[in-house]
C-alpha cells in the first residue's frame, strides 16, 4: 500500500519550500504547502478504502534499523483502526488549517519558512501515528517537539515568542526523558520494541496487584505524555505557546501534537490494563489538570490564552477517560475536540485579524454585527465544547462522564463541575467579544473567504462530527480482548445530568456578562484574593522559577562559570598549561641566542655529561 507516501508528501513540501521558497512567489509556496498535505489526505483515504474493514493490523516493513543481540528494531509502518482515525484527523484538519493559514499569514515575512516548518511538522506527526514500534513513534514524537519549538518561536525578533519556544522545548525534553526510560524497561522486560510483540506478551502477564515493573513502565510513559499533552506538572509550556501564529495554535496545540500523549497511552492499553495503580494515577492527573486549567480559564483576558487553558482542561478530560479504562472514549474526545478546538482557535485568529492583532477581550465587544461569519462559527464551536445536545462535544463528554461515574462517582461530580466551568468561560469569551459595545480603536473587518471557508467546514464537523463518527464503535477491534466492555447505556436522567452543566454555565455567563455586566466587577472585588490567585495561574510559573530555574541559573553562574570554567578550566588548565609552555619556551630561547661560543660551551657541557654518564654506568658493571 506504500504507507511511506503518507508522510513523504508533506516532507517533500517542506523541502521544496525550504530550499526554493526565497525564489518563488507566495502563490507557488501556498500551492506546494497545501497540495502536499491534501495529497497526503487523499492517499490516506485511498489506503483506508483498500484496507477496510481493517479488522487486523496491517504492517509494512522497510528495513532493519538496528540489530543488537536478540533486539531487532525495524523501520515499520502499521495501520489499524486507531491509526486510521488519527491519520484522518491529522491530514484532514491539517489541510483545512493550511488553507486558512495562507490568508492569515499572507502579509507576514518568512511566509515560505512558516509553511516549510508546518509541512515538516505534518511529516513528523504522521511518522508518530504510523510507527509500528515505540522507537519509530519516538522519532515522530521528538520531531513534532522540534517543529513546535520552531513554530512557537516563528516571530524570532519577539523575545516573548523565543522564550516560549525554549520553554516548550525544555519542558518537553523532561517528559521525553521519562519516555526514553520506559523504552529501556520495555526492552528489558519484553526484549522488543515492536507493538505487536510487546502487547501480545503483555496480554499473557498477570495484573499487578501492587507496583511492579509494568507499573513503572506505564508511569514513565505517563511522564512523557504529561510533557507532550500538557498535564500536571508539565503543562506550563502550552499557554505560553500562544505566542506563535494562530494557525500553529490550532494545528499543533489543539488538534494534533498535544493529543499525541493520549494516543500513546491508548496505543499502550495492553500495558496500562496490567497496571491498575498507573491507571489511577492517569485518571487523577487528568482530572486535576482539567479542574486546575478550567479555573484559570475563568479569568483570563487574552482570547487565545482562554482557549489555551481550555485545551489543557480538555486534554485532562481525555486522560480521565483513559485512566478510567475508556480508551476509545478518550480517542473519541480527541476527534471531537479537534473539530471544535481547531474552530475556536482559528475563529479567535479571525477575530484577531479583524481587530488588527488585538487579543485582549476587554478591548473588543459588539463584534457580532461587524464580523458575522466569524461570530457564527465561534458560536457553534462554543456550543460544541459546552456540551450542547447533539453537538460533537456533547457525545464524547457524555461518554467521559459515564466512564467517570462507572469508575468513581466522586470523579463524576468533579468532572461535572469542571464541565460547567468550561461552558462558563467559553461563553464568557463569546459575550465579551461579540456582545455589548465595541471598546477597541481599530476598525474591525471580516476575514477573507480563504479563512472563513475552512471555518465553516470545521463548524459543520463540530455540529455533526460526534454523531457521524462513532469512534468507540469504530475502535472496538483495536481494544477487543484488551479492555473489558464498559458501561455504554445511558438513562434519560444520565443524559439530563450530563447536559445540565452546559446550560447552567451558559446561563451564568449571560447573567454576569450580558444581563448585568457590573456583576463581574462585584465578584472580582468580593473575591479579590481568589481572583488574583487564578489570574496569576496559581503562581506555578513563579514557583518553578524560584525553586528550579533561578537556583540553576545562580549555580551555573556562580559555580559552573566563575569557579569551574573561569577558575579551574581557564586559569587552572588552559592558562596554566599555556603559561608553563611559554616559560619553557623562554628558557629554551635563551639557549638559542645565535652566539657560537655559547653553542661551543653547551657542546662541551654535553660531552662531559655523556662521558660522565658512561663512566658511571661502566663502573657499575
C-alpha positions in Angstrom: 0.0 0.0 0.0 3.1 2.3 0.1 2.3 3.8 3.5 5.6 5.7 3.3 3.9 8.1 0.8 1.6 9.4 3.5 4.4 11.2 5.5 6.7 11.6 2.5 4.4 14.0 0.6 4.5 16.7 3.4 8.2 16.1 3.8 8.6 16.9 0.0 6.5 20.0 0.5 8.8 21.1 3.4 11.9 20.5 1.3 10.6 22.3 -1.8 9.5 25.4 0.2 12.5 25.3 2.5 15.1 25.2 -0.3 13.4 27.2 -3.1 11.0 29.4 -1.1 13.2 32.5 -1.4 13.0 32.4 -5.2 9.3 31.5 -5.6 6.1 33.5 -5.2 3.7 33.1 -2.3 1.2 31.6 -4.7 3.6 28.8 -5.5 4.6 28.4 -1.8 0.9 28.1 -0.9 0.2 25.5 -3.6 3.2 23.4 -2.5 2.2 23.5 1.2 -1.5 22.9 0.7 -1.0 20.4 -2.2 1.4 18.2 -0.3 -0.9 17.9 2.7 -4.0 17.5 0.6 -2.3 14.7 -1.4 -1.4 13.0 1.8 -5.0 13.2 2.9 -6.2 11.7 -0.3 -3.6 8.9 -0.1 -4.9 8.2 3.4 -8.4 7.9 2.1 -7.3 5.6 -0.8 -5.3 3.4 1.6 -8.2 3.0 4.0 -10.7 2.2 1.3 -8.4 -0.6 0.2 -7.7 -1.9 3.7 -11.2 -1.7 5.1 -12.8 -3.1 7.1 -9.3 -3.2 8.7 -10.2 -5.9 11.3 -6.5 -6.8 11.6 -3.3 -4.7 11.9 -1.6 -4.1 8.5 2.2 -3.7 8.7 4.8 -2.7 6.1 8.4 -3.5 7.0 11.0 -1.5 5.0 14.4 -2.3 6.5 16.1 -3.2 9.8 17.2 -0.1 11.5 19.3 -1.6 14.3 20.1 -5.1 15.5 21.8 -5.9 18.8 21.7 -9.5 20.0 18.0 -10.6 20.2 16.8 -7.0 19.8 15.7 -6.2 16.2 14.2 -2.7 15.5 12.8 -2.2 12.0 11.6 0.9 10.2 8.0 -0.4 10.2 4.7 1.4 9.5 1.5 -0.1 10.7 -2.2 0.8 10.3 -5.2 -0.3 12.4 -8.4 1.5 13.2 -6.8 3.6 15.8 -4.1 4.7 13.3 -6.8 5.3 10.7 -8.7 7.7 13.0 -5.6 9.7 13.8 -4.5 9.8 10.2 -7.8 11.2 9.1 -7.7 13.8 11.9 -4.1 14.9 11.2 -4.3 15.1 7.4 -7.9 16.3 7.2 -7.8 19.0 9.9 -4.2 19.8 8.7 -5.4 20.5 5.2 -8.1 22.9 6.4 -5.6 24.8 8.7 -3.0 25.1 5.8 -5.7 26.7 3.6 -6.7 29.1 6.4 -3.0 29.9 7.1 -2.5 31.2 3.6 -4.9 34.0 4.4 -3.8 34.6 8.0 -0.1 34.7 7.2 -0.3 36.4 3.8 1.3 39.7 5.0 3.9 38.1 7.2 7.6 37.9 6.4 9.1 34.4 6.3 6.0 33.1 4.6 7.8 30.2 2.9 9.7 29.4 6.1 6.4 29.1 8.0 4.9 26.6 5.6 8.2 24.7 5.4 8.0 24.3 9.2 4.3 23.4 9.1 4.8 20.7 6.4 7.7 19.4 8.4 5.5 19.1 11.4 3.0 17.2 9.4 5.7 14.7 8.4 6.8 14.0 11.9 3.2 13.8 13.2 2.4 11.2 10.6 5.6 9.3 11.5 4.4 9.3 15.1 1.0 7.9 14.2 2.2 5.4 11.6 5.1 4.0 13.7 4.9 0.2 14.1 7.1 0.2 17.2 8.0 2.5 20.1 11.2 3.8 18.6 9.6 4.9 15.3 6.9 6.6 17.4 9.6 8.3 19.4 11.3 9.6 16.3 8.0 11.3 15.3 7.5 12.3 19.0 10.8 14.2 19.0 10.3 15.6 15.6 7.0 17.3 16.5 8.7 18.7 19.6 11.3 20.3 17.3 8.7 21.7 14.9 6.7 23.0 17.9 9.8 24.9 19.0 10.4 26.3 15.5 6.8 27.4 15.1 6.2 28.9 18.6 9.3 31.0 18.1 8.5 31.8 14.5 8.5 35.5 15.4 12.1 35.2 16.5 12.6 39.0 16.9 9.9 39.0 19.6 11.5 37.9 22.9 8.4 36.5 24.4 8.0 34.2 21.4 11.6 32.9 21.6 11.3 32.4 25.4 8.0 30.5 24.8 9.7 28.3 22.2 12.6 27.5 24.5 10.2 26.8 27.4 8.2 24.4 25.3 11.4 22.6 24.1 12.9 22.2 27.6 9.7 21.1 29.3 9.1 18.5 26.6 12.6 17.2 27.0 11.9 16.5 30.6 8.9 14.4 29.7 10.7 12.7 26.8 13.4 11.5 29.3 10.7 9.6 31.1 9.5 8.1 27.7 13.1 7.0 26.8 13.5 5.3 30.2 10.2 3.5 29.6 11.5 2.2 26.3 14.7 0.8 28.0 12.5 -1.0 30.5 10.3 -2.4 27.7 13.4 -3.8 26.0 14.5 -5.4 29.3 11.1 -6.9 30.0 9.9 -7.9 26.6 13.0 -8.0 24.5 11.4 -5.9 21.8 10.0 -2.5 20.9 7.5 -3.8 18.3 4.0 -3.0 19.3 2.6 -6.4 18.2 5.3 -8.4 20.1 5.2 -6.3 23.3 1.4 -6.1 23.5 0.9 -9.8 22.8 3.3 -10.7 25.6 1.7 -8.2 27.9 -1.7 -9.9 27.4 -0.4 -13.1 29.0 1.0 -11.3 32.0 -1.0 -11.1 35.3 -2.5 -7.9 36.5 -0.1 -6.3 39.1 -1.8 -6.2 42.5 0.9 -3.7 43.6 3.5 -1.6 41.9 5.8 -3.6 39.7 7.8 -3.4 36.5 4.7 -2.8 34.3 3.5 -0.1 36.6 6.9 1.5 36.4 6.8 1.4 32.6 3.3 2.9 32.5 4.2 5.7 34.9 7.3 6.6 32.8 5.1 6.6 29.7 2.8 8.9 31.6 5.7 11.3 32.3 6.3 11.5 28.5 2.6 12.0 28.0 2.3 14.8 30.6 5.0 16.7 28.7 3.6 16.4 25.2 -0.1 16.6 26.2 0.4 19.4 28.8 -0.7 17.7 32.0 0.3 18.5 35.6 3.2 19.1 36.3 4.5 19.8 32.8 1.5 21.8 31.4 3.2 25.2 31.8 4.6 25.4 28.3 1.2 25.3 26.4 -0.3 28.6 27.5 2.9 30.4 26.6 2.9 28.6 23.2 0.2 31.0 22.1 3.0 33.4 21.2 3.2 31.6 17.9 0.9 32.3 14.9 -2.7 31.3 15.4 -2.7 28.5 12.8 0.1 26.9 14.8 -2.1 27.1 17.9 -4.9 25.4 16.0 -2.9 22.6 14.3 -0.2 21.8 16.8 -1.5 22.9 20.2 -5.2 22.0 19.8 -5.8 19.3 17.1 -2.8 17.1 16.8 0.5 17.3 18.7 -0.9 17.8 22.2 -3.1 14.7 21.7 -0.1 12.6 21.0 0.2 11.7 24.7 -3.4 10.4 24.7 -2.8 8.4 21.5 0.4 6.9 23.0 -1.5 5.8 26.2 -4.3 4.4 24.2 -1.9 2.6 21.9 -0.3 1.1 25.1 -3.6 0.0 26.5 -2.4 -3.6 26.8 0.3 -2.4 29.3 -1.9 0.0 31.2 -4.6 -2.6 31.8 -2.0 -4.7 33.7 -1.1 -1.8 36.0 -4.2 -0.5 37.8 -2.1 1.8 40.0 -0.8 3.5 36.9 -4.3 3.8 35.6 -5.5 5.5 38.7 -2.6 7.9 38.5 -3.5 8.7 34.9 -7.1 9.4 36.0 -6.1 11.6 38.9 -3.6 13.6 36.9 -6.2 14.1 34.1 -8.9 15.2 36.5 -6.6 17.5 38.5 -5.4 19.1 35.3 -8.9 19.6 33.9 -10.0 21.4 37.1 -6.9 23.5 37.5 -6.9 24.7 33.9 -10.6 25.4 33.9 -10.4 27.6 37.0 -7.6 29.6 35.4 -9.5 30.0 32.2 -12.4 31.7 34.1 -10.5 35.0 34.5 -8.0 35.3 31.5 -8.5 38.2 29.2 -6.4 37.2 26.2 -8.7 35.3 23.9 -6.0 32.8 22.9 -5.0 32.2 26.5 -8.6 31.4 27.4 -8.6 28.7 24.6 -5.2 27.6 25.6 -6.2 26.8 29.1 -9.4 25.2 27.7 -7.1 22.9 25.7 -5.2 21.9 28.8 -8.5 21.2 30.6 -10.0 19.2 27.7 -6.8 17.2 27.5 -7.4 16.4 31.2 -10.8 15.0 30.3 -9.1 12.8 27.7 -6.7 11.5 30.3 -9.5 11.0 32.8 -11.2 8.7 30.2 -8.0 6.8 29.6 -7.4 6.4 33.3 -10.9 5.0 33.8 -10.1 2.4 31.1 -12.3 4.0 28.5 -9.5 4.3 25.9 -11.9 4.5 22.9 -13.8 7.3 24.7 -10.6 9.3 25.2 -9.8 9.0 21.5 -13.5 9.9 20.8 -12.9 13.2 22.6 -9.5 13.6 20.7 -11.5 13.6 17.5 -14.4 15.9 18.5 -12.0 18.2 20.3 -10.0 18.5 17.1 -13.1 19.8 15.3 -14.3 22.4 17.8 -11.0 23.4 19.3 -9.4 24.0 15.9 -12.5 26.0 15.1 -12.2 28.0 18.3 -8.5 28.9 17.7 -9.0 29.7 14.0 -12.1 31.7 14.9 -10.0 33.6 17.5 -7.5 34.2 14.8 -10.2 35.7 12.6 -11.2 38.0 15.5 -7.5 39.0 16.0 -7.1 39.5 12.2 -10.3 41.7 12.2 -9.2 43.7 15.2 -5.7 44.3 13.8 -3.8 41.9 16.1 -5.7 42.9 19.3 -6.1 39.9 21.6 -7.4 41.4 24.8 -11.1 40.8 25.0 -11.5 43.9 27.1 -10.8 45.9 24.0 -13.4 44.1 21.9 -17.1 43.8 22.3 -20.0 44.3 19.8 -18.3 42.4 17.0 -21.2 40.1 16.0 -22.5 42.7 13.6 -19.1 43.7 12.3 -17.8 40.1 11.6 -20.9 38.0 11.4 -19.4 35.0 9.8 -16.7 34.7 12.5 -19.4 35.1 15.1 -21.5 32.3 13.6 -18.7 29.8 13.6 -17.3 30.7 17.0 -20.8 30.4 18.5 -21.0 26.8 17.0 -17.6 26.0 18.4 -18.6 27.3 21.9 -21.8 25.3 21.9 -19.9 22.2 20.9 -17.3 22.5 23.7 -20.0 23.4 26.2 -21.8 20.1 25.5 -24.9 21.5 23.9 -27.1 18.5 23.0 -26.2 16.6 19.8 -23.2 18.8 19.1 -19.9 16.9 18.6 -18.6 17.7 22.1 -21.8 16.5 23.7 -21.4 13.0 22.5 -17.8 12.5 23.8 -18.4 14.4 27.0 -21.4 12.3 27.9 -19.2 9.2 27.4 -16.4 10.6 29.6 -18.9 11.5 32.4 -20.3 8.0 32.2 -16.9 6.4 32.4 -16.0 8.6 35.4 -19.3 7.6 37.2 -18.6 3.9 36.5 -15.0 4.3 37.8 -15.5 6.5 40.9 -18.7 8.6 41.5 -16.8 11.4 43.1 -14.8 11.8 39.9 -18.1 12.2 38.0 -19.1 15.1 40.2 -15.7 16.8 39.9 -15.8 16.4 36.1 -19.4 17.7 36.1 -18.5 20.9 37.9 -15.5 21.3 35.5 -17.8 20.9 32.5 -19.9 23.7 34.0 -16.9 25.9 34.3 -15.9 25.1 30.7 -19.3 26.3 29.4 -19.0 29.4 31.5 -15.5 30.6 30.5 -16.1 29.8 26.8 -19.3 31.8 26.6 -17.6 34.5 28.7 -15.2 34.9 25.8 -18.2 34.9 23.3 -20.1 37.5 25.3 -17.0 39.8 25.9 -16.0 39.6 22.3 -19.3 39.8 20.4 -21.8 41.5 22.7 -22.1 44.9 24.2 -20.4 48.0 22.7 -17.1 47.9 20.8 -14.3 49.1 23.0 -11.4 49.0 20.6 -9.7 51.7 18.5 -9.3 49.8 15.2 -11.9 49.3 12.5 -12.8 45.6 12.5 -13.4 43.9 9.2 -14.4 40.4 8.2 -11.7 37.9 7.3 -11.3 36.8 3.6 -13.0 33.7 2.4 -9.8 31.7 2.3 -10.0 31.9 6.1 -13.8 31.8 6.5 -14.3 28.8 4.2 -12.3 26.3 6.4 -14.1 27.7 9.5 -17.5 26.7 8.1 -16.2 23.2 7.3 -15.0 22.8 10.8 -18.3 24.3 12.1 -20.2 21.6 10.2 -17.9 18.9 11.7 -18.5 20.5 15.1 -22.2 20.0 14.6 -22.4 16.5 13.2 -19.0 15.1 13.8 -19.8 13.3 17.1 -22.8 11.6 15.5 -21.2 10.9 12.2 -18.0 9.3 13.6 -19.0 7.0 16.5 -15.3 6.4 17.5 -15.9 3.9 20.3 -17.7 1.6 17.9 -15.1 2.1 15.2 -12.3 1.2 17.7 -13.9 -2.0 19.0 -11.5 -4.3 17.1 -8.4 -2.4 18.4 -9.3 -2.9 22.1 -11.1 -6.2 21.9 -9.5 -8.7 24.3 -7.6 -5.9 26.0 -10.2 -3.7 27.6 -13.4 -5.3 29.1 -16.6 -3.9 27.7 -17.6 -0.9 29.7 -21.0 0.6 30.7 -22.4 2.1 27.5 -26.1 2.6 28.3 -27.3 6.0 29.4 -30.6 6.6 31.0 -32.6 9.7 30.4 -31.6 11.0 33.8 -27.9 10.5 32.9 -28.4 12.5 29.7 -30.2 15.3 31.5 -27.5 15.4 34.2 -24.7 15.3 31.6 -26.4 18.2 29.6 -27.1 20.4 32.6 -23.7 21.8 33.3 -23.6 23.2 29.7 -26.9 25.0 30.1 -26.1 26.3 33.6 -22.6 27.6 32.6 -24.0 29.4 29.5 -26.8 30.9 31.7 -24.4 32.1 34.3 -22.1 33.7 31.7 -25.1 35.5 30.2 -26.2 36.9 33.6 -22.7 38.0 34.5 -21.5 39.5 31.2 -24.7 40.5 29.3 -27.7 40.9 31.5 -25.9 42.6 34.4 -22.2 43.4 33.4 -21.5 45.1 36.7 -21.7 41.6 38.4 -18.3 40.7 37.0 -16.6 43.6 38.8 -18.6 42.9 42.0 -17.4 39.3 42.0 -13.9 40.4 41.3 -13.9 42.8 44.3 -15.7 40.3 46.6 -13.2 37.5 45.9 -10.2 39.6 45.1 -7.7 37.1 46.7 -9.1 34.2 44.7 -9.2 36.4 41.5 -5.5 37.3 41.9 -4.6 33.6 42.5 -6.5 32.5 39.4 -5.4 35.4 37.2 -1.8 34.7 38.1 -2.3 31.0 37.3 -1.7 29.8 40.9 1.8 31.3 40.6 3.0 28.0 39.3 5.5 29.6 36.9 6.8 31.8 39.7 7.2 28.8 41.9 9.1 26.9 39.2 11.3 29.9 38.7 12.0 30.3 42.4 12.7 26.6 43.1 14.2 25.3 39.9 15.1 27.9 37.3 16.7 30.6 39.4 18.8 28.2 41.5 20.1 26.5 38.3 20.9 29.9 36.9 22.7 31.0 40.1 24.7 27.8 40.4 25.5 27.9 36.7 26.7 31.5 37.0 28.5 31.4 40.4 29.9 27.9 40.4 30.0 26.4 36.9 31.1 29.6 35.2 33.1 31.6 37.8 34.6 28.7 39.7 34.8 25.7 37.3 35.0 27.4 33.9 36.9 30.6 34.7 38.8 29.4 37.8 39.6 25.7 37.3 39.5 25.3 33.5 40.6 28.7 32.2 43.1 29.8 34.9 44.0 26.3 36.1 44.3 24.2 33.0 44.2 26.4 29.9 46.2 29.4 31.2 48.3 27.2 33.5 49.5 24.9 30.7 49.9 27.8 28.3 52.0 29.7 30.9 54.2 26.7 31.6 54.7 26.2 27.9 55.6 29.9 27.5 58.1 29.8 30.4 59.7 26.7 29.0 59.9 28.4 25.6 61.6 31.4 27.1 64.2 29.2 28.8 64.9 27.4 25.5 65.0 30.7 23.6 67.8 31.9 25.9 69.9 28.9 24.9 69.3 29.5 21.2 70.7 33.1 21.1 72.9 32.7 17.9 76.3 33.1 19.6 78.8 30.4 18.5 80.9 30.4 21.7 77.7 29.7 23.7 76.9 26.8 21.4 80.5 25.5 21.9 80.1 25.7 25.6 76.9 23.7 25.5 78.6 21.1 23.3 81.5 20.8 25.9 79.0 20.5 28.7 77.1 17.9 26.8 80.2 15.8 26.0 81.2 16.0 29.7 77.8 14.8 30.7 77.7 11.9 28.3 81.3 10.8 29.2 80.4 11.1 32.9 77.3 9.0 32.5 79.2 6.3 30.5 81.9 6.2 33.2 79.3 5.8 36.0 77.4 3.1 34.2 80.6 1.3 33.2 81.9 1.4 36.7 78.6 0.0 37.9 79.0 -3.1 35.8 
